[in-house]
Coordinates of C-alpha atoms and ligand atoms in Angstrom, one line a residue:
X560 CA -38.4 -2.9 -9.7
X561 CA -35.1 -1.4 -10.9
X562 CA -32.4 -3.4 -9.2
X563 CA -30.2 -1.0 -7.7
X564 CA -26.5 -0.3 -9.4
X565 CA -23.2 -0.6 -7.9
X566 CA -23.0 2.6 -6.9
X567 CA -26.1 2.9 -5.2
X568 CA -25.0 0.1 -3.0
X569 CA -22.4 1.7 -2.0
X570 CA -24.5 4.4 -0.8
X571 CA -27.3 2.4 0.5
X572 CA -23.7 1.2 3.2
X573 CA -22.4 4.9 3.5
X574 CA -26.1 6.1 5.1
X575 CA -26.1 2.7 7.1
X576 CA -23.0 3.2 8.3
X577 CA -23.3 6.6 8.9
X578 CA -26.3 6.0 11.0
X579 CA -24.4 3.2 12.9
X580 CA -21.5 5.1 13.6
X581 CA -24.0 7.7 15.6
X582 CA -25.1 4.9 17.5
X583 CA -21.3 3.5 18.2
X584 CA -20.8 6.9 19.7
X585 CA -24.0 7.4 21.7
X586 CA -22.8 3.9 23.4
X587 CA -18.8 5.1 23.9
X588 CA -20.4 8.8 25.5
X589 CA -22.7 6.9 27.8
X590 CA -20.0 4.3 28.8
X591 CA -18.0 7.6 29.6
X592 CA -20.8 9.7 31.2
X593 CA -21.9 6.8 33.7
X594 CA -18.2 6.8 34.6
X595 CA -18.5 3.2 33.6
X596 CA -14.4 2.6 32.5
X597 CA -13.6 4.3 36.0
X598 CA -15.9 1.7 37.7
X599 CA -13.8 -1.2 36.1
X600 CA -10.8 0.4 36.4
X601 CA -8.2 -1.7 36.3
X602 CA -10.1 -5.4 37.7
X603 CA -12.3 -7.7 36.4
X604 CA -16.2 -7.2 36.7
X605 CA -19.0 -8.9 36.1
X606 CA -21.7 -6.3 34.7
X607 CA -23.8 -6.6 37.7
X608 CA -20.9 -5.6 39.7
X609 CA -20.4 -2.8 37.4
X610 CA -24.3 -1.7 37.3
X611 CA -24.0 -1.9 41.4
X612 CA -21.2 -0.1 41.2
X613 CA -22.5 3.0 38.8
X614 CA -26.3 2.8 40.3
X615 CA -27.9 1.2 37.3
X616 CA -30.1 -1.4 35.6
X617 CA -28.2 -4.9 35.7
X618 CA -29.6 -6.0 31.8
X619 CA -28.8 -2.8 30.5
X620 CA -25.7 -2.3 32.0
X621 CA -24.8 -5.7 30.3
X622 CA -26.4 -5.3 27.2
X623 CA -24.3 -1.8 27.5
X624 CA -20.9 -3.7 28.4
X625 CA -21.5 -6.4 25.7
X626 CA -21.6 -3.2 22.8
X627 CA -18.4 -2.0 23.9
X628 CA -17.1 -4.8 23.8
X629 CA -17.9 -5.0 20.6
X630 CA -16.6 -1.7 19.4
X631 CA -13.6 -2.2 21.2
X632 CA -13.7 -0.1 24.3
X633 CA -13.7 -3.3 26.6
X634 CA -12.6 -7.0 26.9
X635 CA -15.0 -9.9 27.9
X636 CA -13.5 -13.6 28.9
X637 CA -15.6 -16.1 30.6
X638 CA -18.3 -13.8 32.1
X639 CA -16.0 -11.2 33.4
X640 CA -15.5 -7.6 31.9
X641 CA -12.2 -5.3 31.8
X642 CA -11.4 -2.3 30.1
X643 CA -8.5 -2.6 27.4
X644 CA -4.9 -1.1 28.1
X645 CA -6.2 1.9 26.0
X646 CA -9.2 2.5 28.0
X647 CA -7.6 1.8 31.4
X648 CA -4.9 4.4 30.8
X649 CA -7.1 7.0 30.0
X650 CA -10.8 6.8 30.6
X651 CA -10.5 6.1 34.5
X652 CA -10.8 9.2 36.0
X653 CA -7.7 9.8 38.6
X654 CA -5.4 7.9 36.6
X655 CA -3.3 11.0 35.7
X656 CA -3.8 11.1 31.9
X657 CA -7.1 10.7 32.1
X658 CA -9.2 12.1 29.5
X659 CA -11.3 14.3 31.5
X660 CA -12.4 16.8 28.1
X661 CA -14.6 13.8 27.0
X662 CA -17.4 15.0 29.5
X663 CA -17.5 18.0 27.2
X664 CA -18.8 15.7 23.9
X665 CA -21.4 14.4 26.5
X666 CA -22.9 17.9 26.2
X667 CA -22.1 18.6 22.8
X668 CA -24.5 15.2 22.0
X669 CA -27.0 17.1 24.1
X670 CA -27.2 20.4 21.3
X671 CA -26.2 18.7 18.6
X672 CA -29.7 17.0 19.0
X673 CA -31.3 20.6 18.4
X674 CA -29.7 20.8 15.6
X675 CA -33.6 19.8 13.2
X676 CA -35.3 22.8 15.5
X677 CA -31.7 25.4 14.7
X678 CA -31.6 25.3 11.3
X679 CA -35.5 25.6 11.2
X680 CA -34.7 29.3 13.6
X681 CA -31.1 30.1 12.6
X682 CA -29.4 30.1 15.8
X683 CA -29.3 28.3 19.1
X684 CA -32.5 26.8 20.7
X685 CA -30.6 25.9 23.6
X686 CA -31.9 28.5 26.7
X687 CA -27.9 29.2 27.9
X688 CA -25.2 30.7 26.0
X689 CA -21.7 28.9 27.0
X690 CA -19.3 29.2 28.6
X691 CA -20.7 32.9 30.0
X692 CA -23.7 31.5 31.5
X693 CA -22.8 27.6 31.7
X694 CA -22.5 25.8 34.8
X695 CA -19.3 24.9 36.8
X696 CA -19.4 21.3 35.5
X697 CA -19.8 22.6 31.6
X698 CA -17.1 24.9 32.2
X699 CA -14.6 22.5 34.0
X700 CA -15.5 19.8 31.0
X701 CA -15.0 22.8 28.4
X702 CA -11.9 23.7 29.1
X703 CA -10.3 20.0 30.1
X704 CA -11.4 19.7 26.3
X705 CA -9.8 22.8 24.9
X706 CA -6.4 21.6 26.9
X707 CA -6.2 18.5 25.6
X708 CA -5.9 20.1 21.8
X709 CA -3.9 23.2 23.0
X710 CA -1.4 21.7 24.7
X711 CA 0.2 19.7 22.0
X712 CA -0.6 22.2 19.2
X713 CA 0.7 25.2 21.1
X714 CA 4.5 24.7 20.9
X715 CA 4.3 23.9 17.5
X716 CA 2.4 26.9 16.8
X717 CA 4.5 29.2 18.5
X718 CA 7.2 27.4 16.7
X719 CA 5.4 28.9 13.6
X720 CA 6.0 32.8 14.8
X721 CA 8.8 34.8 14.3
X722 CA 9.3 36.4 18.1
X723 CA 12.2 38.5 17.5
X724 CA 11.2 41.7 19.6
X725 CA 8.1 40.1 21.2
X726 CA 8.0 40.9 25.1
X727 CA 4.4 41.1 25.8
X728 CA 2.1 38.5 24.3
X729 CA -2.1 39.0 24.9
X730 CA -3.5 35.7 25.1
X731 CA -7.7 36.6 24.6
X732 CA -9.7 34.1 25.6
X733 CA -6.6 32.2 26.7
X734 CA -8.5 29.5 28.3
X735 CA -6.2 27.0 30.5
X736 CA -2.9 29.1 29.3
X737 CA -1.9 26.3 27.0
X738 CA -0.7 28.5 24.6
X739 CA 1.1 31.3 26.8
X740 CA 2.8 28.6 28.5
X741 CA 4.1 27.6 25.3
X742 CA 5.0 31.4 24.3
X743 CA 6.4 31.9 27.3
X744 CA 8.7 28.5 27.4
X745 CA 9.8 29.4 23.9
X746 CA 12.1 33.0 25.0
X747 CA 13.0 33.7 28.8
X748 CA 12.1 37.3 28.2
X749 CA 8.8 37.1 27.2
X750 CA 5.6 37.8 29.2
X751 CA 2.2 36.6 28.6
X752 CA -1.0 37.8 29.8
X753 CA -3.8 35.1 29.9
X754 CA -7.2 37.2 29.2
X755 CA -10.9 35.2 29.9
X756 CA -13.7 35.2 31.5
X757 CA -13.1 35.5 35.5
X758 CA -14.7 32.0 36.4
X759 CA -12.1 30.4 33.6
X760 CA -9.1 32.2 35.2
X761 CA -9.7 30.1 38.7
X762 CA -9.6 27.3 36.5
X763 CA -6.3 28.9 34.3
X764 CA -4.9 29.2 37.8
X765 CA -4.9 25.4 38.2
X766 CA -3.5 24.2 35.2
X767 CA -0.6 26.3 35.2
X768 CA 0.3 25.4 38.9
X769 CA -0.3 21.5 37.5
X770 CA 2.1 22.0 34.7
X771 CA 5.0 24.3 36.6
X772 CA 4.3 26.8 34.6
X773 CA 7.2 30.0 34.4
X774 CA 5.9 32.8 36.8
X775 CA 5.9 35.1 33.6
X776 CA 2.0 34.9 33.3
X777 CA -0.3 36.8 34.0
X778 CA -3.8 36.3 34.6
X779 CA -6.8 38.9 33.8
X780 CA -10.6 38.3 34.3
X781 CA -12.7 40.2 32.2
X782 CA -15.4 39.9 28.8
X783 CA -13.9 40.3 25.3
X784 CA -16.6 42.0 24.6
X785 CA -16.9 44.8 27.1
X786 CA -13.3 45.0 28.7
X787 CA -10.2 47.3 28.0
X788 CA -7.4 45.0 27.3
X789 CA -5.0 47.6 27.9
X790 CA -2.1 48.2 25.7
X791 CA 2.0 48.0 25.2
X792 CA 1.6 44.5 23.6
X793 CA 3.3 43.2 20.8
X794 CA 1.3 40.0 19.7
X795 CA -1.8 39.1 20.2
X796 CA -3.3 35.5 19.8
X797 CA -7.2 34.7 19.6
X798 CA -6.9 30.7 19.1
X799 CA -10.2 29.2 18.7
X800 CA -12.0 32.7 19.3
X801 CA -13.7 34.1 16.7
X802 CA -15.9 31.1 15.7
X803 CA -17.8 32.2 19.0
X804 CA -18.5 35.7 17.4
X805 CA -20.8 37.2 15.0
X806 CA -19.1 39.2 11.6
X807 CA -19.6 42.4 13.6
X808 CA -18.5 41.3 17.3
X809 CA -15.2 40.2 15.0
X810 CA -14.7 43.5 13.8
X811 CA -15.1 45.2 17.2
X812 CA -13.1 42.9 18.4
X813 CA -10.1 43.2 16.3
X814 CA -10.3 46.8 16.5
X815 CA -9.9 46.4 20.5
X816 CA -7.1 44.5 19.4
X817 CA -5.3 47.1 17.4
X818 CA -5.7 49.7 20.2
X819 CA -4.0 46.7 22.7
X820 CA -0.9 46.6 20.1
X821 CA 2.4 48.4 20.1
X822 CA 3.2 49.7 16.3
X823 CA 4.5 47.0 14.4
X824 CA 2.7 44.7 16.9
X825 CA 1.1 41.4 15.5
X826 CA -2.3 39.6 15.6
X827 CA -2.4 36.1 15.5
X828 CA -5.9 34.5 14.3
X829 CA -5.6 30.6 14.7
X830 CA -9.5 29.1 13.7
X831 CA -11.0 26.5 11.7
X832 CA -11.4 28.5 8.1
X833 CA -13.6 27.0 5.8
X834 CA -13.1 27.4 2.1
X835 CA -14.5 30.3 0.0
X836 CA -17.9 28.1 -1.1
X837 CA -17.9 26.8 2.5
X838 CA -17.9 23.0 1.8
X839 CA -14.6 22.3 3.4
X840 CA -12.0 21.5 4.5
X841 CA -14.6 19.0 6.1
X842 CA -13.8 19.7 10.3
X843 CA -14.0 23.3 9.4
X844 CA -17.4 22.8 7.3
X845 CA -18.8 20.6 10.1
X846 CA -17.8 22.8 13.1
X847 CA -20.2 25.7 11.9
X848 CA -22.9 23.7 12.7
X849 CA -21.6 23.2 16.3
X850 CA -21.3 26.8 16.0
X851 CA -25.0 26.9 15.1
X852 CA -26.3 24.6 17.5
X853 CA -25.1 26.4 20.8
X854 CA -24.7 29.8 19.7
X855 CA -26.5 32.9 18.9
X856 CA -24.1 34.0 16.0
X857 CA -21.1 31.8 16.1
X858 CA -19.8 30.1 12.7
X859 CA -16.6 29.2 10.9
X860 CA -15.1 32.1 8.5
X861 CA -13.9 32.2 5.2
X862 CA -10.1 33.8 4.9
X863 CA -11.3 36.7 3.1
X864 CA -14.3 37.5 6.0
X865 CA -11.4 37.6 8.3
X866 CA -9.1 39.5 6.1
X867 CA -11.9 42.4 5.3
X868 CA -12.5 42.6 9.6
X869 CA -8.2 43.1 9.8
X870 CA -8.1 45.4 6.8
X871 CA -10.9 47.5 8.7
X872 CA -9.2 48.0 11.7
X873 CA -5.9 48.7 9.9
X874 CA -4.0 45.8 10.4
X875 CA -1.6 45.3 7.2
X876 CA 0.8 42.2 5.6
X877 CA -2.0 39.8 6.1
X878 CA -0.7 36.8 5.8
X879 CA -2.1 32.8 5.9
X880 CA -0.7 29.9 6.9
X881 CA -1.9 26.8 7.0
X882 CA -0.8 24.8 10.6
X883 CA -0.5 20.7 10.5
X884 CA -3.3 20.4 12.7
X885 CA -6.6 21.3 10.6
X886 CA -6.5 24.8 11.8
X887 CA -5.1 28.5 9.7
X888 CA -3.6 31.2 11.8
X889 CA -4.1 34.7 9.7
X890 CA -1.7 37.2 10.9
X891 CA -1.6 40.4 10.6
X892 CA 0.6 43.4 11.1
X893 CA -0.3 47.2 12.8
X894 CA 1.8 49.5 11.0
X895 CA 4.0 51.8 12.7
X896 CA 7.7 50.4 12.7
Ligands
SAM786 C1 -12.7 27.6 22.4 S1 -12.0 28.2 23.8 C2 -10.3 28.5 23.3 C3 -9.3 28.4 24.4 C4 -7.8 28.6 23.9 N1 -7.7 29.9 23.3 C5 -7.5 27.6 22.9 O1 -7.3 27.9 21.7 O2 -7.4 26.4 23.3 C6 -12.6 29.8 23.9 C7 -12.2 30.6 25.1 O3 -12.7 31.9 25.1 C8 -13.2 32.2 26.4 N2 -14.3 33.2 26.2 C9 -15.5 33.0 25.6 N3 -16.3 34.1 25.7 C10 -15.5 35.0 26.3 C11 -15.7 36.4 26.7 N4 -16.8 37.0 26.4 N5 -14.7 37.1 27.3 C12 -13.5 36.4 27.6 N6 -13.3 35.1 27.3 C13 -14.3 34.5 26.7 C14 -13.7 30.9 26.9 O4 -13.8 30.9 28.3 C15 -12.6 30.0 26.4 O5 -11.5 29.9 27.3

């Protein structure tokens, strides 16, 4: 037999590890699902303690405890068990920086595994579409996750955007109001209306009370899809939006969007846009298959998809640019002023 080359060793470790590395993370998301870090906290444990402690098997919790140990998620010294500094800061739920979002790649491990039987049908084999028809505990999880990426990237976004003349700002699908806080922290006479789906608002509620939020924002329950959003605004932000939408719920929705806008007004895309063959850059490339796997018609967009739905509804000065966290805001410009 034809010894294998160089090359094809190298390979023969890329699909090992590739494989390994989906077992590393199957451990870490079971670790975090069992609320096994938070049982630990900040003592040492003997794993029968622990498996007491969580309601589980006293071997497997071990054998469990030993593998994190060895990927690094906890420390082991004569028999006892603790979780590192890294791990005790923030995967012990009530410690205030807890990472409460991870809950949320607990679920995505749950349709990723569809993922054989969706590309076989096209679209989601998953019965529910979230977040519309998701339970409370998907939706909580959903958008901890969402605010633990918004809230750093949103000042630097806005940071991004010129806001001369900007007084009312349309936040669709505004989820925790990381990024109206942002806009509205950025100029004292700006107002921001936080626009998602009414059981998200309750939550929106809470997070801006958490983070003192200015009282310049306002909060509207409603569907993208069906609701008036009104009008008088002068900038309108979808972040992380239209990757839940089909090409033509897109191009309805930026239409609703113009309507919403004064003249002169400005829409604000911010979304993972893959390249024109698709292959990259690679989070974008990936993320359509996330897409896929719990949606009916949600993907990732090329730049000129999105610029053909803003040409349509009559947006002009399209414009690109690139942010320094994996993501592409495309803004355009209603003409009137
Ligand atoms: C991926 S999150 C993005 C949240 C936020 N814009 C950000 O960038 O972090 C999508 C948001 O859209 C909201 N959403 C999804 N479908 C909706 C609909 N039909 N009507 C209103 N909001 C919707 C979700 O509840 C969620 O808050």
């Amino acid at each position: 037999v034809e010894k294998p080359t160089r090359e094809e060793e190298q390979n023969f470790r890329y699909l090992r590890d590739l494989v390994a590395n989906a077992q590393k993370s199957r451990i870490f998301l079971t670790a975090f699902e069992l609320g096994l870090f938070t049982a630990l906290g900040d003592e040492n444990k003997t794993s029968a303690e622990v498996a007491a402690a969580i309601g589980c098997d006293e071997r497997a919790t071990d054998r469990l405890m030993n593998a994190l140990c060895t990927i690094g998620l906890l420390r082991k010294q004569d028999g006892l068990f603790s979780n590192t500094p890294f791990t005790a800061k923030y995967l012990v739920r009530g410690k205030p920086q807890y990472l409460a979002g991870y809950q949320h790649f607990v679920h995505l491990w749950q349709t990723w595994s569809t993922l054989t039987d969706a590309v076989r049908r096209g679209r989601s084999v998953v019965r529910r579409e979230p977040p519309a028809d998701a339970d409370e505990e998907w939706t909580e999880a959903f958008i901890a996750a969402m605010h633990w990426f918004a809230k750093s990237r949103a000042p630097a976004l806005v940071s991004m955007l010129d806001l001369s003349g900007v007084k009312r700002v349309l936040d669709i699908g505004g989820g925790s109001g990381a990024y109206s806080m942002a806009f509205v922290r950025a100029k004292d006479d700006l107002r921001a209306t936080v626009f998602d789906l009414p059981k998200v608002i309750s939550l929106t509620k809470r997070y801006l009370e958490a983070e003192g939020a200015p009282d310049r924002i306002e909060l509207v329950g409603g569907n993208f899809h069906t609701s008036d959003f009104g009008e008088g605004f002068d900038l309108a932000l979808l972040s992380a939006i239209i990757h839940s939408n089909s090409p033509q719920q897109n191009r309805d929705l930026v239409k609703k969007v113009a309507k919403a806008l004064n003249p002169g007004g400005r829409i604000v895309i911010q979304d993972f846009i893959v390249n024109e063959d698709r292959t990259g850059p690679p989070f974008a490339a990936i993320f359509a298959l996330n897409m896929l796997v719990a949606t009916e018609a949600g993907d990732t967009y090329t730049e000129s998809e999105v610029r053909s739905w803003l040409e349509e509804a009559g947006f002009s000065e399209i414009q690109r640019q690139d942010t320094p966290f994996e993501t592409t805001l495309i803004i355009g410009r209603k003409p009137g002023v």
